[in-house]
């Protein structure tokens, strides 16, 4: 079996033990004589799976009973819209923090629904910086419907180091750093994340929402787009992404098995340190994000020329380091080192990089 070191930004690598468990259980899930994909979501067997996935998330992220945990379809992009249907009510305005590509997409979708205000922008820094908590707290508008942030900008490679304490509910797109570090869920009104970076396969969004906020949605919004519809039916108002939720369950079991979020956070910090130290060790590499904003999940850098970058990607691919090309909108190079990425993968990559720099520097 030849598995590459996968640095893809998403859908991204899953932990090997998760894939192996899914493989072992594929043909006969828990003695049912069928795969999880062929099974009714209304049966006891599947109910236990979705319950375990939710319980796993609640335990790892310390989510209290004041919050609903939902598994929805449509990925994070649908949440850009759905959250506005539920929270950006007529006559209100929401604050958005513009940290780059994904924040802009969230803003564009919100503008279709209603009024928003950009309260901070990284544009003058080419989106290579990140606001402090105090900057956002100072900029927050009086009476804002909510304040929206993108906890980690997957394309630029910048990440919040601290979260603001906002007066309005704090809404966060955590698609690319969900469950990668400890945080206080109670600081947020709504957290959402596409699953395919850190916690599962694509086509699934995890939503953690303070229960009282679900009541704000007007009845004029279609039933399917209301959070409370899905909460009332335990994320089974319609047929859920049964396979996706099952993989999330396995991922939460894997996180527990390696020591929970504390251990994972430590491991993620170590991996990022190794890679950034390699990038800082030689002028040959030109890391993109400002130091204080550097992401522990998506590491972005450039080389002297685009030709050299292409050569790097080609040689790395041939050597078993996959998906190191930067996002098509910005170019350059990017290593996504999410939860499932091992320390070994990062160490091997830095060895390859040292060799490449020696030959081409
Ligand atoms: C990947 C990503 C998205 C989009 O996720 P989809 O599931 O494809 O809709 C949104 N926000 C961030 C921060 C992402 O990394």
mmCIF file of C-alpha atoms in Angstrom, residues 4-209:
data_model
loop_
_atom_site.group_PDB
_atom_site.id
_atom_site.type_symbol
_atom_site.label_atom_id
_atom_site.label_comp_id
_atom_site.label_asym_id
_atom_site.label_seq_id
_atom_site.Cartn_x
_atom_site.Cartn_y
_atom_site.Cartn_z
ATOM 1 C CA UNK A 4 1.448 9.735 0.044
ATOM 2 C CA UNK A 5 2.046 12.524 2.520
ATOM 3 C CA UNK A 6 -1.095 14.514 1.731
ATOM 4 C CA UNK A 7 -0.930 18.283 2.269
ATOM 5 C CA UNK A 8 -4.182 19.010 0.450
ATOM 6 C CA UNK A 9 -6.337 21.906 1.674
ATOM 7 C CA UNK A 10 -9.623 20.056 1.415
ATOM 8 C CA UNK A 11 -11.010 17.529 1.083
ATOM 9 C CA UNK A 12 -8.011 16.725 3.200
ATOM 10 C CA UNK A 13 -6.244 13.734 4.712
ATOM 11 C CA UNK A 14 -8.134 11.691 7.291
ATOM 12 C CA UNK A 15 -6.397 9.829 10.130
ATOM 13 C CA UNK A 16 -5.250 6.414 8.907
ATOM 14 C CA UNK A 17 -6.885 4.581 11.866
ATOM 15 C CA UNK A 18 -10.215 6.176 10.860
ATOM 16 C CA UNK A 19 -9.922 4.936 7.285
ATOM 17 C CA UNK A 20 -8.908 1.484 8.467
ATOM 18 C CA UNK A 21 -11.852 1.252 10.859
ATOM 19 C CA UNK A 22 -14.251 2.391 8.124
ATOM 20 C CA UNK A 23 -12.771 -0.214 5.807
ATOM 21 C CA UNK A 24 -13.093 -2.979 8.378
ATOM 22 C CA UNK A 25 -16.727 -2.063 9.085
ATOM 23 C CA UNK A 26 -17.716 -1.325 5.504
ATOM 24 C CA UNK A 27 -19.474 -4.524 4.491
ATOM 25 C CA UNK A 28 -21.076 -5.387 7.802
ATOM 26 C CA UNK A 29 -21.654 -2.551 10.214
ATOM 27 C CA UNK A 30 -22.019 -3.762 13.834
ATOM 28 C CA UNK A 31 -23.434 -7.154 12.829
ATOM 29 C CA UNK A 32 -26.221 -5.619 10.727
ATOM 30 C CA UNK A 33 -25.132 -7.445 7.576
ATOM 31 C CA UNK A 34 -25.016 -4.181 5.629
ATOM 32 C CA UNK A 35 -22.859 -1.115 5.285
ATOM 33 C CA UNK A 36 -23.655 2.087 7.079
ATOM 34 C CA UNK A 37 -24.503 3.639 3.693
ATOM 35 C CA UNK A 38 -27.218 1.060 3.004
ATOM 36 C CA UNK A 39 -29.006 1.418 6.313
ATOM 37 C CA UNK A 40 -32.104 3.392 7.311
ATOM 38 C CA UNK A 41 -31.311 6.523 9.260
ATOM 39 C CA UNK A 42 -34.444 5.836 11.310
ATOM 40 C CA UNK A 43 -33.157 2.605 12.845
ATOM 41 C CA UNK A 44 -31.598 2.059 16.274
ATOM 42 C CA UNK A 45 -28.201 1.236 14.794
ATOM 43 C CA UNK A 46 -27.872 4.522 12.945
ATOM 44 C CA UNK A 47 -29.352 6.522 15.825
ATOM 45 C CA UNK A 48 -26.487 5.244 17.972
ATOM 46 C CA UNK A 49 -23.990 6.457 15.356
ATOM 47 C CA UNK A 50 -25.304 10.022 15.112
ATOM 48 C CA UNK A 51 -25.713 10.189 18.902
ATOM 49 C CA UNK A 52 -22.089 9.108 19.335
ATOM 50 C CA UNK A 53 -20.874 11.676 16.794
ATOM 51 C CA UNK A 54 -22.698 14.453 18.638
ATOM 52 C CA UNK A 55 -21.543 13.213 22.047
ATOM 53 C CA UNK A 56 -17.960 13.046 20.765
ATOM 54 C CA UNK A 57 -18.044 16.646 19.589
ATOM 55 C CA UNK A 58 -19.698 17.826 22.813
ATOM 56 C CA UNK A 59 -17.052 16.079 24.905
ATOM 57 C CA UNK A 60 -13.993 17.155 22.907
ATOM 58 C CA UNK A 61 -15.072 20.776 22.441
ATOM 59 C CA UNK A 62 -16.799 21.033 25.858
ATOM 60 C CA UNK A 63 -20.135 22.117 24.367
ATOM 61 C CA UNK A 64 -22.776 22.846 27.022
ATOM 62 C CA UNK A 65 -26.491 22.039 26.882
ATOM 63 C CA UNK A 66 -27.155 25.690 26.012
ATOM 64 C CA UNK A 67 -25.996 24.830 22.493
ATOM 65 C CA UNK A 68 -27.408 22.618 19.759
ATOM 66 C CA UNK A 69 -24.971 20.527 17.722
ATOM 67 C CA UNK A 70 -26.244 20.007 14.178
ATOM 68 C CA UNK A 71 -25.042 18.001 11.180
ATOM 69 C CA UNK A 72 -26.275 19.720 8.034
ATOM 70 C CA UNK A 73 -25.644 19.284 4.341
ATOM 71 C CA UNK A 74 -24.410 21.886 1.874
ATOM 72 C CA UNK A 75 -20.994 22.460 3.452
ATOM 73 C CA UNK A 76 -19.781 25.744 4.886
ATOM 74 C CA UNK A 77 -20.897 27.684 1.812
ATOM 75 C CA UNK A 78 -24.527 26.961 2.549
ATOM 76 C CA UNK A 79 -23.953 28.298 6.056
ATOM 77 C CA UNK A 80 -22.818 31.641 4.580
ATOM 78 C CA UNK A 81 -26.445 31.975 3.432
ATOM 79 C CA UNK A 82 -28.326 30.020 6.081
ATOM 80 C CA UNK A 83 -26.911 31.995 8.970
ATOM 81 C CA UNK A 84 -28.177 35.208 7.391
ATOM 82 C CA UNK A 85 -31.663 33.723 6.904
ATOM 83 C CA UNK A 86 -31.726 32.987 10.620
ATOM 84 C CA UNK A 87 -29.910 35.957 12.136
ATOM 85 C CA UNK A 88 -29.775 38.894 9.708
ATOM 86 C CA UNK A 89 -33.361 40.001 10.194
ATOM 87 C CA UNK A 90 -35.027 42.847 8.304
ATOM 88 C CA UNK A 91 -34.049 46.209 9.792
ATOM 89 C CA UNK A 92 -30.849 44.883 11.358
ATOM 90 C CA UNK A 93 -27.208 45.037 10.277
ATOM 91 C CA UNK A 94 -24.377 42.573 10.914
ATOM 92 C CA UNK A 95 -20.651 43.242 11.375
ATOM 93 C CA UNK A 96 -18.165 41.319 9.233
ATOM 94 C CA UNK A 97 -14.403 41.057 9.684
ATOM 95 C CA UNK A 98 -12.658 40.843 6.316
ATOM 96 C CA UNK A 99 -9.585 38.665 6.676
ATOM 97 C CA UNK A 100 -9.436 37.317 3.118
ATOM 98 C CA UNK A 101 -10.972 34.996 0.570
ATOM 99 C CA UNK A 102 -13.435 33.097 2.764
ATOM 100 C CA UNK A 103 -14.525 36.140 4.749
ATOM 101 C CA UNK A 104 -15.279 37.868 1.434
ATOM 102 C CA UNK A 105 -17.457 34.970 0.306
ATOM 103 C CA UNK A 106 -19.385 35.083 3.564
ATOM 104 C CA UNK A 107 -19.849 38.840 3.145
ATOM 105 C CA UNK A 108 -20.997 38.562 -0.472
ATOM 106 C CA UNK A 109 -23.679 36.063 0.508
ATOM 107 C CA UNK A 110 -24.836 38.154 3.476
ATOM 108 C CA UNK A 111 -25.209 41.266 1.296
ATOM 109 C CA UNK A 112 -27.847 39.433 -0.722
ATOM 110 C CA UNK A 113 -29.942 38.978 2.417
ATOM 111 C CA UNK A 114 -29.492 42.329 4.110
ATOM 112 C CA UNK A 115 -27.335 45.023 5.582
ATOM 113 C CA UNK A 116 -23.748 44.376 6.654
ATOM 114 C CA UNK A 117 -20.824 46.493 7.768
ATOM 115 C CA UNK A 118 -17.172 45.624 7.237
ATOM 116 C CA UNK A 119 -15.651 46.587 10.592
ATOM 117 C CA UNK A 120 -12.057 45.519 9.879
ATOM 118 C CA UNK A 121 -10.133 44.692 6.743
ATOM 119 C CA UNK A 122 -6.729 43.156 6.129
ATOM 120 C CA UNK A 123 -6.664 44.529 2.590
ATOM 121 C CA UNK A 124 -3.877 47.078 3.200
ATOM 122 C CA UNK A 125 -1.734 44.179 4.437
ATOM 123 C CA UNK A 126 -2.706 42.027 1.445
ATOM 124 C CA UNK A 127 -4.724 39.929 3.924
ATOM 125 C CA UNK A 128 -1.553 38.622 5.545
ATOM 126 C CA UNK A 129 -2.492 39.906 9.023
ATOM 127 C CA UNK A 130 -5.201 39.149 11.572
ATOM 128 C CA UNK A 131 -7.003 41.466 13.995
ATOM 129 C CA UNK A 132 -6.506 41.296 17.744
ATOM 130 C CA UNK A 133 -9.499 40.701 19.999
ATOM 131 C CA UNK A 134 -9.283 44.322 21.183
ATOM 132 C CA UNK A 135 -9.407 45.684 17.628
ATOM 133 C CA UNK A 136 -12.663 43.882 16.936
ATOM 134 C CA UNK A 137 -14.154 44.752 20.308
ATOM 135 C CA UNK A 138 -13.436 48.427 19.595
ATOM 136 C CA UNK A 139 -14.817 48.295 16.061
ATOM 137 C CA UNK A 140 -18.048 46.461 16.872
ATOM 138 C CA UNK A 141 -21.164 48.453 15.899
ATOM 139 C CA UNK A 142 -23.782 49.275 18.502
ATOM 140 C CA UNK A 143 -26.750 46.935 18.105
ATOM 141 C CA UNK A 144 -25.132 44.666 15.501
ATOM 142 C CA UNK A 145 -27.172 41.535 14.745
ATOM 143 C CA UNK A 146 -23.950 39.515 15.075
ATOM 144 C CA UNK A 147 -20.220 39.779 14.429
ATOM 145 C CA UNK A 148 -18.853 37.381 11.817
ATOM 146 C CA UNK A 149 -15.255 36.169 11.728
ATOM 147 C CA UNK A 150 -13.296 33.490 9.840
ATOM 148 C CA UNK A 151 -11.157 31.809 12.486
ATOM 149 C CA UNK A 152 -8.648 30.534 9.932
ATOM 150 C CA UNK A 153 -8.247 31.782 6.364
ATOM 151 C CA UNK A 154 -7.463 28.593 4.481
ATOM 152 C CA UNK A 155 -6.158 30.280 1.323
ATOM 153 C CA UNK A 156 -4.038 33.080 2.813
ATOM 154 C CA UNK A 157 -2.846 31.070 5.805
ATOM 155 C CA UNK A 158 -3.737 33.486 8.603
ATOM 156 C CA UNK A 159 -5.445 32.519 11.859
ATOM 157 C CA UNK A 160 -6.863 34.236 14.926
ATOM 158 C CA UNK A 161 -4.708 33.849 18.020
ATOM 159 C CA UNK A 162 -7.424 35.116 20.378
ATOM 160 C CA UNK A 163 -11.146 35.593 19.988
ATOM 161 C CA UNK A 164 -12.962 38.822 20.825
ATOM 162 C CA UNK A 165 -15.623 39.105 23.499
ATOM 163 C CA UNK A 166 -18.309 40.785 21.434
ATOM 164 C CA UNK A 167 -21.584 42.251 22.691
ATOM 165 C CA UNK A 168 -23.516 40.779 19.773
ATOM 166 C CA UNK A 169 -23.357 37.017 19.166
ATOM 167 C CA UNK A 170 -19.983 36.048 17.687
ATOM 168 C CA UNK A 171 -20.398 33.922 14.554
ATOM 169 C CA UNK A 172 -17.356 32.013 13.305
ATOM 170 C CA UNK A 173 -16.564 30.100 10.156
ATOM 171 C CA UNK A 174 -14.190 27.487 11.619
ATOM 172 C CA UNK A 175 -14.068 25.235 8.569
ATOM 173 C CA UNK A 176 -10.308 24.924 8.474
ATOM 174 C CA UNK A 177 -9.409 24.897 12.160
ATOM 175 C CA UNK A 178 -12.390 23.331 13.906
ATOM 176 C CA UNK A 179 -11.307 20.972 16.684
ATOM 177 C CA UNK A 180 -7.638 21.812 16.206
ATOM 178 C CA UNK A 181 -7.154 23.766 19.455
ATOM 179 C CA UNK A 182 -8.913 24.496 22.709
ATOM 180 C CA UNK A 183 -11.405 27.353 22.829
ATOM 181 C CA UNK A 184 -14.403 28.433 24.851
ATOM 182 C CA UNK A 185 -17.573 27.657 22.899
ATOM 183 C CA UNK A 186 -19.470 29.975 25.258
ATOM 184 C CA UNK A 187 -17.703 32.940 23.626
ATOM 185 C CA UNK A 188 -19.622 32.211 20.426
ATOM 186 C CA UNK A 189 -23.240 32.407 19.327
ATOM 187 C CA UNK A 190 -22.719 30.232 16.277
ATOM 188 C CA UNK A 191 -19.811 28.122 15.056
ATOM 189 C CA UNK A 192 -19.966 26.414 11.686
ATOM 190 C CA UNK A 193 -17.520 24.329 9.699
ATOM 191 C CA UNK A 194 -17.434 22.293 6.543
ATOM 192 C CA UNK A 195 -16.246 18.862 7.692
ATOM 193 C CA UNK A 196 -13.688 18.104 4.986
ATOM 194 C CA UNK A 197 -10.652 19.822 6.486
ATOM 195 C CA UNK A 198 -10.427 18.567 10.044
ATOM 196 C CA UNK A 199 -13.291 16.307 11.023
ATOM 197 C CA UNK A 200 -14.660 14.254 8.144
ATOM 198 C CA UNK A 201 -15.658 14.076 4.490
ATOM 199 C CA UNK A 202 -17.154 16.835 2.329
ATOM 200 C CA UNK A 203 -20.850 17.545 1.952
ATOM 201 C CA UNK A 204 -21.377 17.953 5.657
ATOM 202 C CA UNK A 205 -21.359 20.989 7.886
ATOM 203 C CA UNK A 206 -21.077 20.983 11.640
ATOM 204 C CA UNK A 207 -23.107 23.741 13.294
ATOM 205 C CA UNK A 208 -22.888 24.612 16.982
ATOM 206 C CA UNK A 209 -25.497 27.213 17.848
#
